[in-house]
PDB file of C-alpha atoms in Angstrom:
ATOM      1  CA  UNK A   1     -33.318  -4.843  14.268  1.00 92.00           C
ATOM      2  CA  UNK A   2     -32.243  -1.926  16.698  1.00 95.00           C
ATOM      3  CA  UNK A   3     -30.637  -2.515  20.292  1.00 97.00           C
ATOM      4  CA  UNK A   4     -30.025   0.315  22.561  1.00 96.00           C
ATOM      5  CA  UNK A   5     -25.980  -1.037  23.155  1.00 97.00           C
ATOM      6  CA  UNK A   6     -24.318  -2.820  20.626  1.00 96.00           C
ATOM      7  CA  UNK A   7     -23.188  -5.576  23.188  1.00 96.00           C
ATOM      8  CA  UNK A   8     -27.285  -6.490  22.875  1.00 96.00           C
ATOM      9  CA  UNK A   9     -26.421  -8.217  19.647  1.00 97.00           C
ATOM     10  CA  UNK A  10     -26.427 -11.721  20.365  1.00 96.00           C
ATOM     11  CA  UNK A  11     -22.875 -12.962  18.577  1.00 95.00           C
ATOM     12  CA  UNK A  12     -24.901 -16.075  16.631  1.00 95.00           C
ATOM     13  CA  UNK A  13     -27.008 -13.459  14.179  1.00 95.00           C
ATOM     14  CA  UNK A  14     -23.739 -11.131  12.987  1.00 97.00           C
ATOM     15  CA  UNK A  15     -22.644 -13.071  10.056  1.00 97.00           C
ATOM     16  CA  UNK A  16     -20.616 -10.516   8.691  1.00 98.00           C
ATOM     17  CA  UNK A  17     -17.861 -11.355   9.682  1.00 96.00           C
ATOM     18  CA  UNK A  18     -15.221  -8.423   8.543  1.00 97.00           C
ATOM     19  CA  UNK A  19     -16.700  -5.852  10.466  1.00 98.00           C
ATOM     20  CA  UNK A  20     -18.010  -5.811  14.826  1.00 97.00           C
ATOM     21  CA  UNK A  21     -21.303  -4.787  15.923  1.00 98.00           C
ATOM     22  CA  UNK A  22     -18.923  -2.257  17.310  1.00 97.00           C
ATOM     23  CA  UNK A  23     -18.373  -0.897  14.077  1.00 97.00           C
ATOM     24  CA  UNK A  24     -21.283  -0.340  13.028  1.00 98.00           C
ATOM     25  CA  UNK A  25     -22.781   1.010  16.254  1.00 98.00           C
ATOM     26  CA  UNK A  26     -23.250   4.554  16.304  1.00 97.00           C
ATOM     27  CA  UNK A  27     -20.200   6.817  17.905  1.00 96.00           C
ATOM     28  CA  UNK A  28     -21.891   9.014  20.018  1.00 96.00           C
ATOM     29  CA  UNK A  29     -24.649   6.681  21.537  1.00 97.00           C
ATOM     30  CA  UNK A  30     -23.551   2.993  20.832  1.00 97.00           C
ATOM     31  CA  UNK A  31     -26.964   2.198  19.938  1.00 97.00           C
ATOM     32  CA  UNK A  32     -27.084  -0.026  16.481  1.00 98.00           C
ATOM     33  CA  UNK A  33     -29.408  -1.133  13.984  1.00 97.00           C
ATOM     34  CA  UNK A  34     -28.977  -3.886  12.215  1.00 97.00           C
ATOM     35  CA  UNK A  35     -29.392  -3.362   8.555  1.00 97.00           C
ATOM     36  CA  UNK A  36     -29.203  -6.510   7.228  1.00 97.00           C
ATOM     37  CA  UNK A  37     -29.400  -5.620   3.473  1.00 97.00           C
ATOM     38  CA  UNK A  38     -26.684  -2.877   3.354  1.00 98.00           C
ATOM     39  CA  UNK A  39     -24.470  -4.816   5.899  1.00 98.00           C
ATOM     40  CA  UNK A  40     -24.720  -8.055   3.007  1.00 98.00           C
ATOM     41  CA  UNK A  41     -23.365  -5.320   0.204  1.00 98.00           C
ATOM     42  CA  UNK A  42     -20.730  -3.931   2.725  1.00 98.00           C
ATOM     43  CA  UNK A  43     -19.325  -7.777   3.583  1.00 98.00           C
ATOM     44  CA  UNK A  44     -19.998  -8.120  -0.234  1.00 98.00           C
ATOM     45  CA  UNK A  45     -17.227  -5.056  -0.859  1.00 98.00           C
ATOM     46  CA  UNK A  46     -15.099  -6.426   1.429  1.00 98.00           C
ATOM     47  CA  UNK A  47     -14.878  -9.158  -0.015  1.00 98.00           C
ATOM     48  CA  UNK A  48     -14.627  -8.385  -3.240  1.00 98.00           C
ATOM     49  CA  UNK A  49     -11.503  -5.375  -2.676  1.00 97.00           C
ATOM     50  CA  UNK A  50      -9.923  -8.355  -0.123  1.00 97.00           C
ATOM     51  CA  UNK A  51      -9.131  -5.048   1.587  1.00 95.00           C
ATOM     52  CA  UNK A  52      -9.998  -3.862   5.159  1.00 97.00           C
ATOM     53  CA  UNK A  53     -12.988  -1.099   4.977  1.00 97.00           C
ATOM     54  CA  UNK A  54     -12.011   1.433   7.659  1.00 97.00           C
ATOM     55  CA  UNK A  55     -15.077   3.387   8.802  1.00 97.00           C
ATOM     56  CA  UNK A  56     -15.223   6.372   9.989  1.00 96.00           C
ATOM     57  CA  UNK A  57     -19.718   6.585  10.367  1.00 97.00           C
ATOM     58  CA  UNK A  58     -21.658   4.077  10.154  1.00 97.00           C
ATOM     59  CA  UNK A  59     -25.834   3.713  12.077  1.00 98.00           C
ATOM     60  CA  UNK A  60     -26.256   6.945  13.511  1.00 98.00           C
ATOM     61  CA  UNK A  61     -28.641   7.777  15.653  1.00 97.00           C
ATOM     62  CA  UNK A  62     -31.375  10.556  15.324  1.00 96.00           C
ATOM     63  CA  UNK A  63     -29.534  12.968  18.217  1.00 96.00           C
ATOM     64  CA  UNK A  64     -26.069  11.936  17.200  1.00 97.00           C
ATOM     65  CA  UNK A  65     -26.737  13.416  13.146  1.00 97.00           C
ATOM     66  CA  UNK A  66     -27.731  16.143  14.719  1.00 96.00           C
ATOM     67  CA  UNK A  67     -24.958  16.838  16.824  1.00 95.00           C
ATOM     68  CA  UNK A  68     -22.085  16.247  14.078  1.00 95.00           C
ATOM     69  CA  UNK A  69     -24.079  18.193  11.452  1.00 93.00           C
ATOM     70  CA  UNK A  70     -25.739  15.015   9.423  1.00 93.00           C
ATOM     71  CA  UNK A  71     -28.205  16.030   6.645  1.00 93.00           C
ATOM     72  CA  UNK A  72     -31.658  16.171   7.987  1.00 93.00           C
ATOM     73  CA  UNK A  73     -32.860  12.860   5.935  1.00 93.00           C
ATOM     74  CA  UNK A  74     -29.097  11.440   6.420  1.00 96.00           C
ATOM     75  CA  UNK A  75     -29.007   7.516   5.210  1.00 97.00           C
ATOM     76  CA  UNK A  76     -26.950   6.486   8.311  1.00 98.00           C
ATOM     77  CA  UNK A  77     -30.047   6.762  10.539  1.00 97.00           C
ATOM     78  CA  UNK A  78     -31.426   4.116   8.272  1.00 97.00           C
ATOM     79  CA  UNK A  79     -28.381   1.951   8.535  1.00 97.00           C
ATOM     80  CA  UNK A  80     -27.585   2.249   5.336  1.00 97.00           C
ATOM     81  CA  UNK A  81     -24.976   4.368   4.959  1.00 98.00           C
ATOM     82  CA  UNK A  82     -21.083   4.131   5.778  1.00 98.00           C
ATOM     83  CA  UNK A  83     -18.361   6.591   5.218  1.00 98.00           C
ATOM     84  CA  UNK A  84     -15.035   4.484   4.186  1.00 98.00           C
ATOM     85  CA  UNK A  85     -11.451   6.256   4.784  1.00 97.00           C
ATOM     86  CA  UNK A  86      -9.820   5.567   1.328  1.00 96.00           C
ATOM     87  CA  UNK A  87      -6.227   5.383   2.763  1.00 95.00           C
ATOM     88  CA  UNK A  88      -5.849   1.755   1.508  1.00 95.00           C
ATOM     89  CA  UNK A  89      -7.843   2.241  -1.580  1.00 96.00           C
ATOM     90  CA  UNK A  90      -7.724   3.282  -4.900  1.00 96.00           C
ATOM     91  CA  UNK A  91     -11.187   5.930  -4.884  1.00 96.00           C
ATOM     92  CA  UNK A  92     -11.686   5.100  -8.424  1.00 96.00           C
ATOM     93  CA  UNK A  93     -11.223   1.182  -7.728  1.00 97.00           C
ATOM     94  CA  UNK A  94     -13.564   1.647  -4.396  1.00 98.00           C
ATOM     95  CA  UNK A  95     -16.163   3.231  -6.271  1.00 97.00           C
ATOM     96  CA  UNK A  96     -16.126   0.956  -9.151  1.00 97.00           C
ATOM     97  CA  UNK A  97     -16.475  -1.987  -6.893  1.00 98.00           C
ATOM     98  CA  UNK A  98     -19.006  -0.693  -4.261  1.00 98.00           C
ATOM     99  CA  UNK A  99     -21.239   0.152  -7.708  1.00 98.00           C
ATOM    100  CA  UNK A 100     -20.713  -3.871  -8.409  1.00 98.00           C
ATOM    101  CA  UNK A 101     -22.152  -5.078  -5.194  1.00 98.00           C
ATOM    102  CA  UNK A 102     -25.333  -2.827  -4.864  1.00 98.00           C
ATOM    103  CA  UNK A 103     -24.474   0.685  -4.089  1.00 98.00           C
ATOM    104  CA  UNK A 104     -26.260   3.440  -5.141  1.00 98.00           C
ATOM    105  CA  UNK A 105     -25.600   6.750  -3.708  1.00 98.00           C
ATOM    106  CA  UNK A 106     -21.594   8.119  -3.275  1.00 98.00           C
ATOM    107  CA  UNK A 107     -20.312  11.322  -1.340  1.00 97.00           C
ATOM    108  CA  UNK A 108     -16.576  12.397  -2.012  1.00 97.00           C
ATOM    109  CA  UNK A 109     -14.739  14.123   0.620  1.00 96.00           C
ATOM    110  CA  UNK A 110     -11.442  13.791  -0.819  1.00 95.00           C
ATOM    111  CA  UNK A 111      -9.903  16.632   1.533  1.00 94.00           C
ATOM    112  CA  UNK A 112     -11.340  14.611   4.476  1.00 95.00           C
ATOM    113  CA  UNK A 113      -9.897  11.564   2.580  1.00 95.00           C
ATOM    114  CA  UNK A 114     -13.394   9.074   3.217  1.00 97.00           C
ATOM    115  CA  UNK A 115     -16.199   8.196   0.443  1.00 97.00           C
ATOM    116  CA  UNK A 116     -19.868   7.977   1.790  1.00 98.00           C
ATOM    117  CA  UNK A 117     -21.694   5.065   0.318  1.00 98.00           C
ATOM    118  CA  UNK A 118     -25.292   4.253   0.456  1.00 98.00           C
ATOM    119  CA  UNK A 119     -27.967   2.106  -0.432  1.00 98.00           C
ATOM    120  CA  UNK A 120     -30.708   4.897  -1.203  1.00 97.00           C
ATOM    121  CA  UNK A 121     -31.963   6.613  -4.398  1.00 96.00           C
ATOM    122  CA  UNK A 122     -28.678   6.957  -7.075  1.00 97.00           C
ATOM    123  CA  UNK A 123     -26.684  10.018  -7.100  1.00 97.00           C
ATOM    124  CA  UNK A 124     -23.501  11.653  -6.258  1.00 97.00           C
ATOM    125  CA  UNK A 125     -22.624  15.003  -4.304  1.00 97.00           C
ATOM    126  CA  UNK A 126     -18.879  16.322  -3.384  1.00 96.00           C
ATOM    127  CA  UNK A 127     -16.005  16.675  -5.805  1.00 93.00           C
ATOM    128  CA  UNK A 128     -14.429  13.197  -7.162  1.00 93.00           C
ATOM    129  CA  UNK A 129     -10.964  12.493  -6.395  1.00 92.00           C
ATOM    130  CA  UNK A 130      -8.659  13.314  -9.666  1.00 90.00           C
ATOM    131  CA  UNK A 131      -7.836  10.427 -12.442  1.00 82.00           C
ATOM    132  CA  UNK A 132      -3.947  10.340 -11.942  1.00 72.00           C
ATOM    133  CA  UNK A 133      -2.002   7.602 -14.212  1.00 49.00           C
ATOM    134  CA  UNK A 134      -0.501   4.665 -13.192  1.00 51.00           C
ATOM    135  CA  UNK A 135       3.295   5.037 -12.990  1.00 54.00           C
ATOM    136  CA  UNK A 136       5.314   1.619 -13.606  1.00 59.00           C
ATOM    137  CA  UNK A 137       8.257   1.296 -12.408  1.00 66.00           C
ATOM    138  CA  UNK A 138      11.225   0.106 -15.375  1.00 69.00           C
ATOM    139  CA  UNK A 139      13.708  -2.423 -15.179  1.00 72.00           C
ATOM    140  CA  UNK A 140      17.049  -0.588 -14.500  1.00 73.00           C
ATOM    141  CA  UNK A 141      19.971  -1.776 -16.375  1.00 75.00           C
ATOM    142  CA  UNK A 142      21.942  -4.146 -14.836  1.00 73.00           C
ATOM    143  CA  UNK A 143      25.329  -3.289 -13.498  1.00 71.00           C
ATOM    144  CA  UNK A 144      28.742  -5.169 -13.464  1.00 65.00           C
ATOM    145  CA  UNK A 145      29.077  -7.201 -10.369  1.00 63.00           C
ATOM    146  CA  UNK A 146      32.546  -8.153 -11.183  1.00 62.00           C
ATOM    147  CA  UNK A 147      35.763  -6.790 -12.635  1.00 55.00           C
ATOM    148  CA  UNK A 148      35.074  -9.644 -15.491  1.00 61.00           C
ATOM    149  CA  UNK A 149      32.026  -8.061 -16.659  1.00 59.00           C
ATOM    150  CA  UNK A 150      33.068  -4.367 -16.052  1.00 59.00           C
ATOM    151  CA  UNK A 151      33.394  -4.069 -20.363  1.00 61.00           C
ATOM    152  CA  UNK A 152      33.953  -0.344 -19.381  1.00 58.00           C
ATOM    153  CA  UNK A 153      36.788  -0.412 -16.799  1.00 56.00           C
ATOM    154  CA  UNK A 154      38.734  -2.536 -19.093  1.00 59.00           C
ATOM    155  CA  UNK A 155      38.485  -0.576 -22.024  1.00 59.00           C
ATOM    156  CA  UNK A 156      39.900   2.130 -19.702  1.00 54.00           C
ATOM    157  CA  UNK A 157      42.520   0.219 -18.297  1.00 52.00           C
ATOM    158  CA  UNK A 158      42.978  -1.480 -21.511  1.00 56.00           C
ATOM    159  CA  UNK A 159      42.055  -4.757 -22.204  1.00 51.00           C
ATOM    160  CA  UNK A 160      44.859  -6.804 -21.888  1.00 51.00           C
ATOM    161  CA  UNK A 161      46.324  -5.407 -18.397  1.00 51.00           C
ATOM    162  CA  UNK A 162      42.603  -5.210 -17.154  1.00 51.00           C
ATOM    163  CA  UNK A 163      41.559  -8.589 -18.912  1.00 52.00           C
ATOM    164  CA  UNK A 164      45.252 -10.303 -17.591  1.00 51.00           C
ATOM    165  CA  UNK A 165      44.170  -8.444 -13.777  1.00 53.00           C
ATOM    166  CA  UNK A 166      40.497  -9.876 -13.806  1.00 53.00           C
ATOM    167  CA  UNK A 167      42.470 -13.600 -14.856  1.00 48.00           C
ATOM    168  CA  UNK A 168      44.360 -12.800 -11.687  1.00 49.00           C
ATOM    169  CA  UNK A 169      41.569 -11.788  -9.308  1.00 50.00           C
ATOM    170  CA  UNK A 170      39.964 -14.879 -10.299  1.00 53.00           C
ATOM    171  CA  UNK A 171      42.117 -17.325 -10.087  1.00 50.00           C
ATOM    172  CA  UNK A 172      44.201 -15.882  -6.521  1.00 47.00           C
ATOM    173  CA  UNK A 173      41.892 -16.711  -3.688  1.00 48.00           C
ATOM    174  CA  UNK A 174      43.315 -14.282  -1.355  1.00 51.00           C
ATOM    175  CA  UNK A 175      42.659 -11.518  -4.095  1.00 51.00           C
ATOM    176  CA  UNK A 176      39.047 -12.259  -4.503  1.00 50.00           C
ATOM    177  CA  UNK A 177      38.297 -12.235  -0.985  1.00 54.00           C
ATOM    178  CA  UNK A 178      39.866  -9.263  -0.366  1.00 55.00           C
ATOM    179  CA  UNK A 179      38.624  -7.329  -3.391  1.00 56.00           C
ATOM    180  CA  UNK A 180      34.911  -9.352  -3.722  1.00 57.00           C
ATOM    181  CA  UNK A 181      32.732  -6.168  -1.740  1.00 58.00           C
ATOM    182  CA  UNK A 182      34.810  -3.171  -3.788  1.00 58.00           C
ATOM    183  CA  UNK A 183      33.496  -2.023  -7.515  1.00 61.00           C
ATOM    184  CA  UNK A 184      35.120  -3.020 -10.626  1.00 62.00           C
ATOM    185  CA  UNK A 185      36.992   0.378 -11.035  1.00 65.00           C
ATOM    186  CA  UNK A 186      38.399   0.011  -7.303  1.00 67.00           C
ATOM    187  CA  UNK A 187      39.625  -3.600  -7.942  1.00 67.00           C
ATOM    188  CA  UNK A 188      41.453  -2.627 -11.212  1.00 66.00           C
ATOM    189  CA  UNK A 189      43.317   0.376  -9.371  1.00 73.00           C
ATOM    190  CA  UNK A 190      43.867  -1.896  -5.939  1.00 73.00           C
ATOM    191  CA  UNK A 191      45.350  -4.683  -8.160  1.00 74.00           C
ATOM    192  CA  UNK A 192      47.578  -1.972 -10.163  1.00 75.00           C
ATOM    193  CA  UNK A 193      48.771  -0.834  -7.338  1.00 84.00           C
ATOM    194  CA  UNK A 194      49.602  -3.867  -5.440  1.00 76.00           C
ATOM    195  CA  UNK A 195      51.427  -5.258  -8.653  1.00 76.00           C
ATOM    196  CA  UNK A 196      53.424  -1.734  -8.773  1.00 79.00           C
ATOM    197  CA  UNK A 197      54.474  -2.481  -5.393  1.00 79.00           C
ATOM    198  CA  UNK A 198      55.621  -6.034  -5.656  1.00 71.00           C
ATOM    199  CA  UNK A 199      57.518  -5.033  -8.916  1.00 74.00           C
ATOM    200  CA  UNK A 200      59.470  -2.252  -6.735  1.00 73.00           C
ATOM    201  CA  UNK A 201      60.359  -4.908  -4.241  1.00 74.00           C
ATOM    202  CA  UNK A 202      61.561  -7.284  -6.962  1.00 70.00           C
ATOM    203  CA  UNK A 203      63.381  -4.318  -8.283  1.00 67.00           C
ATOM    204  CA  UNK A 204      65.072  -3.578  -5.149  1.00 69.00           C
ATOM    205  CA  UNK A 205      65.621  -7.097  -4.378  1.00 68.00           C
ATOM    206  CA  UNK A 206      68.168  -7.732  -7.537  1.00 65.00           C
ATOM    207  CA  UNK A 207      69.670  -4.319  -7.055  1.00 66.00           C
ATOM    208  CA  UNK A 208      71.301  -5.977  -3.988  1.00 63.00           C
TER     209      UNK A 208
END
């Protein structure tokens, strides 16, 4: 069916319901024709990527291929044809899937970043969008949250002064809040210090 303004289309026959007359309707005249077949495979993809289908072309009109350079016989004045931006989509993926549900003919524009699709005779034009390997990320290894697990700083420190400090830290409140949000190597040198300190005001004290 073909309407002259895509506000024509009476809102109880679009059952597809991902995409707008709107969308479909062509960009330079807003005239539309309803290709029901291709519009079934397109909801089809949808559906099956559970992605949004951004496109960029969809029906085009006779004078509107003309004026952005369409191929004579272009497949988007049949209706049949949409050009998909593959921002949100794996091109390999895309292609794999639109194959699944019915489509037949692919264009890659890869330095334009959108895939043509079609519903005419099979073949392919353009150059395809390189394999590139998955990269998954690894588990880093977990580091010491506290001055008890820090195995490192106390074989620095030595492990009974470090091992007797974390027993402090622990067990003094007012140590553990104070020292909780610095790293393990920060506690062991703010506890050294502090007991330093109160051991120079003991000394001075029985010096009186």
């Amino acid at each position: 069916m073909r309407y002259s303004d895509w506000e024509m289309v009476p809102a109880n026959t679009w059952p597809w319901t991902s995409f707008s007359p709107r969308e479909i309707a062509c960009k330079g005249t807003g005239s539309i024709l309803v290709n029901e077949v291709a519009l079934n495979k397109l909801q089809a993809l949808r559906n099956l990527l559970n992605k949004p289908l951004i496109l960029t072309s969809a029906y085009r009109s006779p004078e509107h291929n003309k004026k952005v350079g369409g191929a004579k016989n272009s497949r988007h004045m049949k209706g049949d044809a949409f050009d998909v931006r593959m921002d949100n989509h794996d091109p390999h993926e895309f292609e794999r899937a639109a194959r699944a549900v019915g489509f037949t003919g692919f264009g890659y524009y890869p330095k334009s970043g959108f895939m043509h699709i079609d519903t005419g005779p099979a073949r392919t034009w353009g150059t395809p969008w390189p394999q590139t390997a998955t990269t998954w990320p690894t588990e880093p290894p977990r580091q010491p949250e506290t001055l008890r697990e820090d195995k490192e700083t106390q074989a620095v420190a030595g492990t009974g002064i470090a091992g007797g400090i974390a027993v402090a830290a622990e067990h003094v409140p007012a140590a553990g809040s104070l020292l909780g949000n610095l790293a393990p190597t920060a506690q062991v040198v703010a506890l050294v210090i502090a007991a330093a300190l109160v051991g120079y005001l003991l000394y001075k004290r029985t010096r009186r």
